[in-house]
Amino acid sequence: MQNNLNDDREKVGNRLRDARVMAGLSQEQAAQKMNLNRPAISEIESGKRKVSAEEIIQFSDLYKVDKSWLLLEEDQTNAEFPPQVRFAARELSKLKPEEMQKVIDLINMLPKK
Amino acid sequence: MNTLLVQAIKKAGQIRTRLKLDMFEPVNIFDICHSFGIDVQFVSINMEGMYLDVEGMEKKRILLSNLRPFPRRIFTGAHELGHHLFGHGTKVDGLIEEGVTNPPYDSDEELVDGFAGAFLMPVAGIEAEFTKRKWNMKAATPIQFFTISSVFGVGYSTLVTHCKANRLITDIQGMTLLKQSPAKILQSVMGEKVNISHFKLLDEASSLNNVDLEVGNYLILPSSMTVEGTHLKLYKKTSCGNAFVTDHSGVTRAICPLTGKSFFIRIQNAGYIGFSEYRHLEDKIKML
């Protein structure tokens, strides 16, 4: 049970790190915008520190990613064509498969209404 | 005139009016997208760009490839904004290989290319920039065209092609100008072989609010202007002015102490990945 919680915390941390990098922010910059210190961001991203619900909301606003994606609630990263992008398949087919996958991964991160 | 082009020019004019911009002034396309509530994100994906209008999504998003040259990202940004304004839905603009002049276009692509050109480089604005310098466009040199391309923040070839398409210059003049590449122009301005990088050339008549560059780019400014901070290093004095090289990301200011004229120089990291609004954050903080 404890191991599962630690695994999830690490996965959430990995997603927060990926989202921060994709947003173009350093740990220092993210910390400043979140009113945290830099080590706190580092600990969160390595899964050593728990993230509160309020912080998840703030992170999702700052990094412009979906809260559910951060919390592993909509894990569709293995789906070849998640529902949101099915309609865009004709357009995406202009890309090479590896580039198409990058776009699909990104679409999975997008904040939903 | 091609009806698609007319439609594109009309839309560009309407958008300028809506944003209270006149028909002469240069625009920063990323700031414009921001004002439309569209997120612009630079990504490391091998394509030109993409407009994402996904069902259920909170905001529209434009993706631009950081693998494409800096001025090309500007034009692609305007192209993708065109897809948004014409309500085209998600559009992916695949990689256009260098040297391919006639990619297979559909009417949507032609329309938004026309919009991008008219919005970024209004004909009235181009003519005004040449006139205020007392330069004859029909006999203008590559350096003069390059200066005007710097004012509008677009690529040199993009401006020349646009002028040719709008009959501001003849096909022969256009072809002659296109024989000069920005790299050759840079070398002639510098008077020596230098590391090839994107550069902007501004003169006393250039009137701008912001100049966007990447780390490692050159900026040539009139010798009457001074630069604040440490973001730019003087590279050498040239016949066109002082050549600076950008050192690190952030925002600084160039000012002419005599006239008080100034503008901001906004520098992003080379190959920056991230949202447009974070692109000029200080490098020193970033490196900690």
Coordinates of N, CA and C in Angstrom, one line a residue, chain B residues 7-130:
Chain B
Q7 N -9.9 38.4 -49.5 CA -10.5 38.0 -48.3 C -9.4 38.0 -47.1
A8 N -8.2 37.6 -47.4 CA -7.1 37.6 -46.5 C -6.7 39.0 -46.1
I9 N -6.6 39.9 -47.1 CA -6.2 41.3 -46.8 C -7.3 42.0 -46.0
K10 N -8.6 41.7 -46.3 CA -9.7 42.3 -45.6 C -9.6 41.9 -44.1
K11 N -9.4 40.6 -43.9 CA -9.4 40.1 -42.5 C -8.2 40.7 -41.8
A12 N -7.1 40.9 -42.4 CA -5.9 41.5 -41.7 C -6.3 42.9 -41.3
G13 N -6.9 43.7 -42.2 CA -7.4 45.0 -41.9 C -8.3 45.1 -40.8
Q14 N -9.3 44.2 -40.8 CA -10.3 44.1 -39.7 C -9.7 43.9 -38.4
I15 N -8.7 42.9 -38.3 CA -8.0 42.6 -37.1 C -7.2 43.8 -36.6
R16 N -6.5 44.5 -37.5 CA -5.8 45.7 -37.1 C -6.7 46.7 -36.5
T17 N -7.9 46.9 -37.1 CA -8.9 47.9 -36.6 C -9.3 47.5 -35.2
R18 N -9.7 46.2 -35.1 CA -10.2 45.6 -33.8 C -9.2 45.8 -32.7
L19 N -7.9 45.7 -33.0 CA -6.8 45.8 -32.0 C -6.3 47.2 -31.9
K20 N -7.0 48.2 -32.6 CA -6.6 49.6 -32.6 C -5.1 49.8 -33.1
L21 N -4.8 49.0 -34.1 CA -3.5 49.2 -34.7 C -3.7 49.9 -36.0
D22 N -2.8 50.8 -36.4 CA -3.0 51.4 -37.7 C -2.4 50.5 -38.8
M23 N -2.5 51.0 -40.1 CA -2.1 50.1 -41.2 C -0.6 50.2 -41.5
F24 N 0.1 50.9 -40.6 CA 1.6 51.0 -40.9 C 2.5 50.3 -39.9
E25 N 2.0 50.2 -38.7 CA 2.9 49.7 -37.6 C 3.2 48.2 -37.6
P26 N 4.4 47.9 -37.3 CA 4.8 46.5 -37.1 C 4.1 45.8 -35.9
V27 N 3.8 44.6 -36.0 CA 3.2 43.9 -34.9 C 4.0 42.7 -34.4
N28 N 3.8 42.4 -33.1 CA 4.5 41.2 -32.6 C 3.4 40.1 -32.5
I29 N 3.6 39.1 -33.3 CA 2.5 38.1 -33.5 C 2.2 37.3 -32.2
F30 N 3.2 37.1 -31.4 CA 3.0 36.3 -30.2 C 2.2 37.1 -29.2
D31 N 2.5 38.4 -29.1 CA 1.7 39.3 -28.3 C 0.2 39.4 -28.8
I32 N 0.1 39.4 -30.1 CA -1.3 39.4 -30.7 C -2.0 38.2 -30.4
C33 N -1.4 37.0 -30.5 CA -2.1 35.7 -30.2 C -2.5 35.8 -28.7
H34 N -1.7 36.3 -27.9 CA -2.0 36.4 -26.4 C -3.2 37.2 -26.2
S35 N -3.3 38.3 -27.0 CA -4.5 39.2 -26.8 C -5.8 38.5 -27.3
F36 N -5.7 37.5 -28.1 CA -6.8 36.7 -28.6 C -7.1 35.5 -27.6
G37 N -6.3 35.5 -26.5 CA -6.5 34.4 -25.6 C -6.0 33.0 -26.1
I38 N -5.1 33.1 -27.0 CA -4.5 31.8 -27.5 C -3.2 31.6 -26.9
D39 N -2.9 30.4 -26.4 CA -1.6 30.1 -25.9 C -0.7 29.7 -27.0
V40 N 0.5 30.3 -27.0 CA 1.5 29.9 -28.0 C 2.6 29.1 -27.3
Q41 N 2.9 27.9 -27.8 CA 3.9 27.1 -27.2 C 4.9 26.7 -28.2
F42 N 6.2 26.8 -27.9 CA 7.3 26.4 -28.7 C 7.6 25.0 -28.3
V43 N 7.7 24.1 -29.3 CA 7.9 22.7 -29.0 C 9.0 22.1 -29.9
S44 N 9.6 21.0 -29.5 CA 10.6 20.4 -30.3 C 9.9 19.3 -31.1
I45 N 9.2 19.6 -32.1 CA 8.5 18.7 -33.0 C 8.8 19.1 -34.4
N46 N 9.2 18.1 -35.2 CA 9.7 18.4 -36.5 C 8.5 18.7 -37.5
M47 N 8.1 19.9 -37.5 CA 7.0 20.4 -38.3 C 7.1 21.9 -38.4
E48 N 6.2 22.6 -39.1 CA 6.2 24.0 -39.1 C 5.4 24.5 -37.9
G49 N 4.2 24.1 -37.8 CA 3.4 24.6 -36.7 C 2.0 23.9 -36.7
M50 N 1.2 24.2 -35.7 CA -0.1 23.6 -35.6 C -1.0 24.5 -34.8
Y51 N -2.3 24.5 -35.3 CA -3.3 25.2 -34.6 C -4.2 24.1 -33.9
L52 N -4.3 24.1 -32.6 CA -5.1 23.1 -31.9 C -6.4 23.7 -31.4
D53 N -7.5 23.2 -31.9 CA -8.8 23.6 -31.5 C -9.5 22.2 -31.2
V54 N -9.2 21.7 -30.0 CA -9.7 20.4 -29.6 C -11.0 20.5 -28.8
E55 N -11.9 19.7 -29.1 CA -13.2 19.7 -28.4 C -13.0 19.5 -26.9
G56 N -13.7 20.3 -26.1 CA -13.6 20.2 -24.6 C -12.3 20.8 -24.0
M57 N -11.5 21.4 -24.8 CA -10.3 22.0 -24.4 C -10.6 23.5 -23.9
E58 N -9.9 23.8 -22.8 CA -10.1 25.1 -22.1 C -9.8 26.3 -23.1
K59 N -8.6 26.2 -23.7 CA -8.2 27.3 -24.6 C -7.6 26.8 -25.9
K60 N -7.6 27.6 -26.9 CA -7.0 27.2 -28.2 C -5.5 27.4 -28.0
R61 N -4.8 26.6 -28.8 CA -3.3 26.7 -28.7 C -2.6 26.6 -30.0
I62 N -1.6 27.4 -30.1 CA -0.7 27.3 -31.3 C 0.6 26.7 -30.9
L63 N 1.0 25.6 -31.7 CA 2.3 25.0 -31.4 C 3.2 25.5 -32.6
L64 N 4.4 25.9 -32.2 CA 5.4 26.3 -33.2 C 6.7 25.5 -33.0
S65 N 7.3 25.0 -34.0 CA 8.5 24.2 -33.9 C 9.7 25.1 -33.6
N66 N 10.4 24.7 -32.5 CA 11.6 25.5 -32.2 C 12.8 25.0 -33.2
L67 N 12.5 24.1 -34.0 CA 13.5 23.6 -34.9 C 13.6 24.4 -36.2
R68 N 12.6 25.3 -36.4 CA 12.6 26.1 -37.6 C 13.3 27.5 -37.3
P69 N 13.8 28.1 -38.3 CA 14.5 29.4 -38.1 C 13.6 30.5 -37.4
F70 N 14.2 31.3 -36.7 CA 13.5 32.3 -35.9 C 12.5 33.1 -36.7
P71 N 12.8 33.8 -37.8 CA 11.8 34.6 -38.5 C 10.7 33.7 -39.1
R72 N 11.0 32.5 -39.4 CA 10.0 31.6 -39.9 C 8.9 31.3 -38.9
R73 N 9.3 31.2 -37.6 CA 8.3 31.0 -36.5 C 7.4 32.1 -36.4
I74 N 7.8 33.3 -36.8 CA 6.9 34.5 -36.7 C 5.9 34.4 -37.8
F75 N 6.3 34.0 -39.0 CA 5.3 33.9 -40.1 C 4.4 32.7 -39.9
T76 N 4.9 31.6 -39.4 CA 4.1 30.5 -39.1 C 3.1 30.8 -38.0
G77 N 3.5 31.6 -37.0 CA 2.6 32.0 -35.9 C 1.4 32.8 -36.5
A78 N 1.7 33.7 -37.5 CA 0.6 34.5 -38.1 C -0.3 33.6 -39.0
H79 N 0.4 32.6 -39.6 CA -0.4 31.6 -40.4 C -1.4 30.9 -39.5
E80 N -0.9 30.4 -38.4 CA -1.7 29.6 -37.5 C -2.8 30.5 -36.9
L81 N -2.5 31.7 -36.6 CA -3.5 32.7 -36.1 C -4.6 32.8 -37.2
G82 N -4.2 32.8 -38.4 CA -5.2 32.9 -39.5 C -6.1 31.7 -39.5
H83 N -5.6 30.5 -39.2 CA -6.5 29.3 -39.1 C -7.6 29.6 -38.0
H84 N -7.1 30.2 -36.9 CA -8.0 30.5 -35.8 C -9.1 31.5 -36.2
L85 N -8.6 32.6 -36.8 CA -9.6 33.6 -37.2 C -10.6 33.2 -38.3
F86 N -10.2 32.3 -39.2 CA -11.1 31.9 -40.2 C -11.9 30.6 -39.7
G87 N -11.7 30.2 -38.5 CA -12.4 29.1 -37.9 C -12.2 27.8 -38.6
H88 N -10.9 27.5 -38.9 CA -10.6 26.3 -39.7 C -10.5 25.0 -38.8
G89 N -10.5 25.1 -37.5 CA -10.4 23.9 -36.7 C -8.9 23.5 -36.7
T90 N -8.6 22.4 -36.0 CA -7.2 21.9 -35.9 C -6.6 21.8 -37.3
K91 N -5.4 22.4 -37.4 CA -4.6 22.3 -38.6 C -3.2 22.0 -38.3
V92 N -2.6 21.1 -39.0 CA -1.2 20.8 -38.8 C -0.4 21.2 -40.1
D93 N 0.6 22.0 -39.9 CA 1.4 22.4 -41.0 C 2.7 21.6 -41.0
G94 N 2.8 20.6 -41.8 CA 3.9 19.7 -41.8 C 5.2 20.4 -42.3
L95 N 6.3 19.7 -42.2 CA 7.6 20.3 -42.6 C 7.6 20.7 -44.0
I96 N 8.0 21.9 -44.3 CA 8.2 22.3 -45.7 C 9.7 22.3 -45.9
E97 N 10.2 21.4 -46.7 CA 11.7 21.3 -46.8 C 12.3 22.6 -47.5
E98 N 13.5 22.9 -47.1 CA 14.2 24.0 -47.7 C 14.3 23.8 -49.2
G99 N 14.0 24.8 -49.9 CA 14.2 24.7 -51.4 C 12.9 24.3 -52.1
V100 N 11.9 23.8 -51.4 CA 10.7 23.4 -52.0 C 9.8 24.7 -52.1
T101 N 9.6 25.2 -53.3 CA 8.9 26.5 -53.5 C 7.4 26.3 -53.7
N102 N 7.0 25.1 -54.1 CA 5.6 25.0 -54.4 C 5.0 23.8 -53.7
P103 N 4.9 23.8 -52.4 CA 4.2 22.7 -51.7 C 2.8 22.6 -52.1
P104 N 2.2 21.4 -52.0 CA 0.8 21.3 -52.4 C -0.1 22.0 -51.4
Y105 N -0.8 23.1 -51.8 CA -1.6 23.9 -51.0 C -3.0 23.7 -51.2
D106 N -3.8 23.7 -50.1 CA -5.3 23.8 -50.3 C -5.7 25.2 -50.1
S107 N -7.0 25.5 -50.3 CA -7.4 26.9 -50.3 C -7.3 27.5 -48.9
D108 N -7.5 26.7 -47.9 CA -7.3 27.2 -46.5 C -5.9 27.7 -46.3
E109 N -4.9 26.9 -46.8 CA -3.5 27.3 -46.6 C -3.2 28.6 -47.3
E110 N -3.7 28.7 -48.5 CA -3.5 29.9 -49.3 C -4.1 31.1 -48.6
L111 N -5.3 30.9 -48.1 CA -6.0 32.0 -47.4 C -5.2 32.5 -46.2
V112 N -4.7 31.6 -45.4 CA -4.0 32.0 -44.1 C -2.6 32.5 -44.4
D113 N -2.0 32.0 -45.5 CA -0.7 32.5 -45.9 C -0.9 34.0 -46.3
G114 N -2.0 34.2 -47.1 CA -2.3 35.6 -47.5 C -2.5 36.5 -46.3
F115 N -3.2 36.0 -45.3 CA -3.5 36.7 -44.1 C -2.2 37.1 -43.4
A116 N -1.3 36.0 -43.2 CA -0.1 36.2 -42.5 C 0.7 37.3 -43.1
G117 N 0.8 37.3 -44.5 CA 1.6 38.3 -45.2 C 1.0 39.7 -45.0
A118 N -0.3 39.8 -45.2 CA -1.0 41.1 -45.1 C -0.9 41.7 -43.7
F119 N -1.0 40.8 -42.7 CA -1.1 41.2 -41.3 C 0.3 41.7 -40.8
L120 N 1.3 40.9 -41.2 CA 2.7 41.2 -40.7 C 3.3 42.3 -41.5
M121 N 3.0 42.4 -42.8 CA 3.7 43.3 -43.7 C 2.7 44.1 -44.5
P122 N 1.9 45.0 -43.9 CA 0.9 45.7 -44.7 C 1.6 46.6 -45.7
V123 N 1.1 46.6 -46.9 CA 1.7 47.3 -48.1 C 1.9 48.7 -47.7
A124 N 0.9 49.4 -47.1 CA 1.0 50.8 -46.7 C 2.2 51.0 -45.8
G125 N 2.4 50.1 -44.9 CA 3.5 50.1 -43.9 C 4.8 50.0 -44.6
I126 N 4.9 49.1 -45.5 CA 6.2 48.9 -46.2 C 6.6 50.1 -47.0
E127 N 5.6 50.6 -47.7 CA 5.8 51.8 -48.5 C 6.2 53.0 -47.6
A128 N 5.6 53.1 -46.5 CA 5.9 54.2 -45.6 C 7.3 54.1 -45.0
E129 N 7.7 52.9 -44.7 CA 9.1 52.7 -44.2 C 10.1 53.1 -45.2
F130 N 9.9 52.8 -46.5 CA 10.9 53.2 -47.6 C 10.8 54.7 -47.8

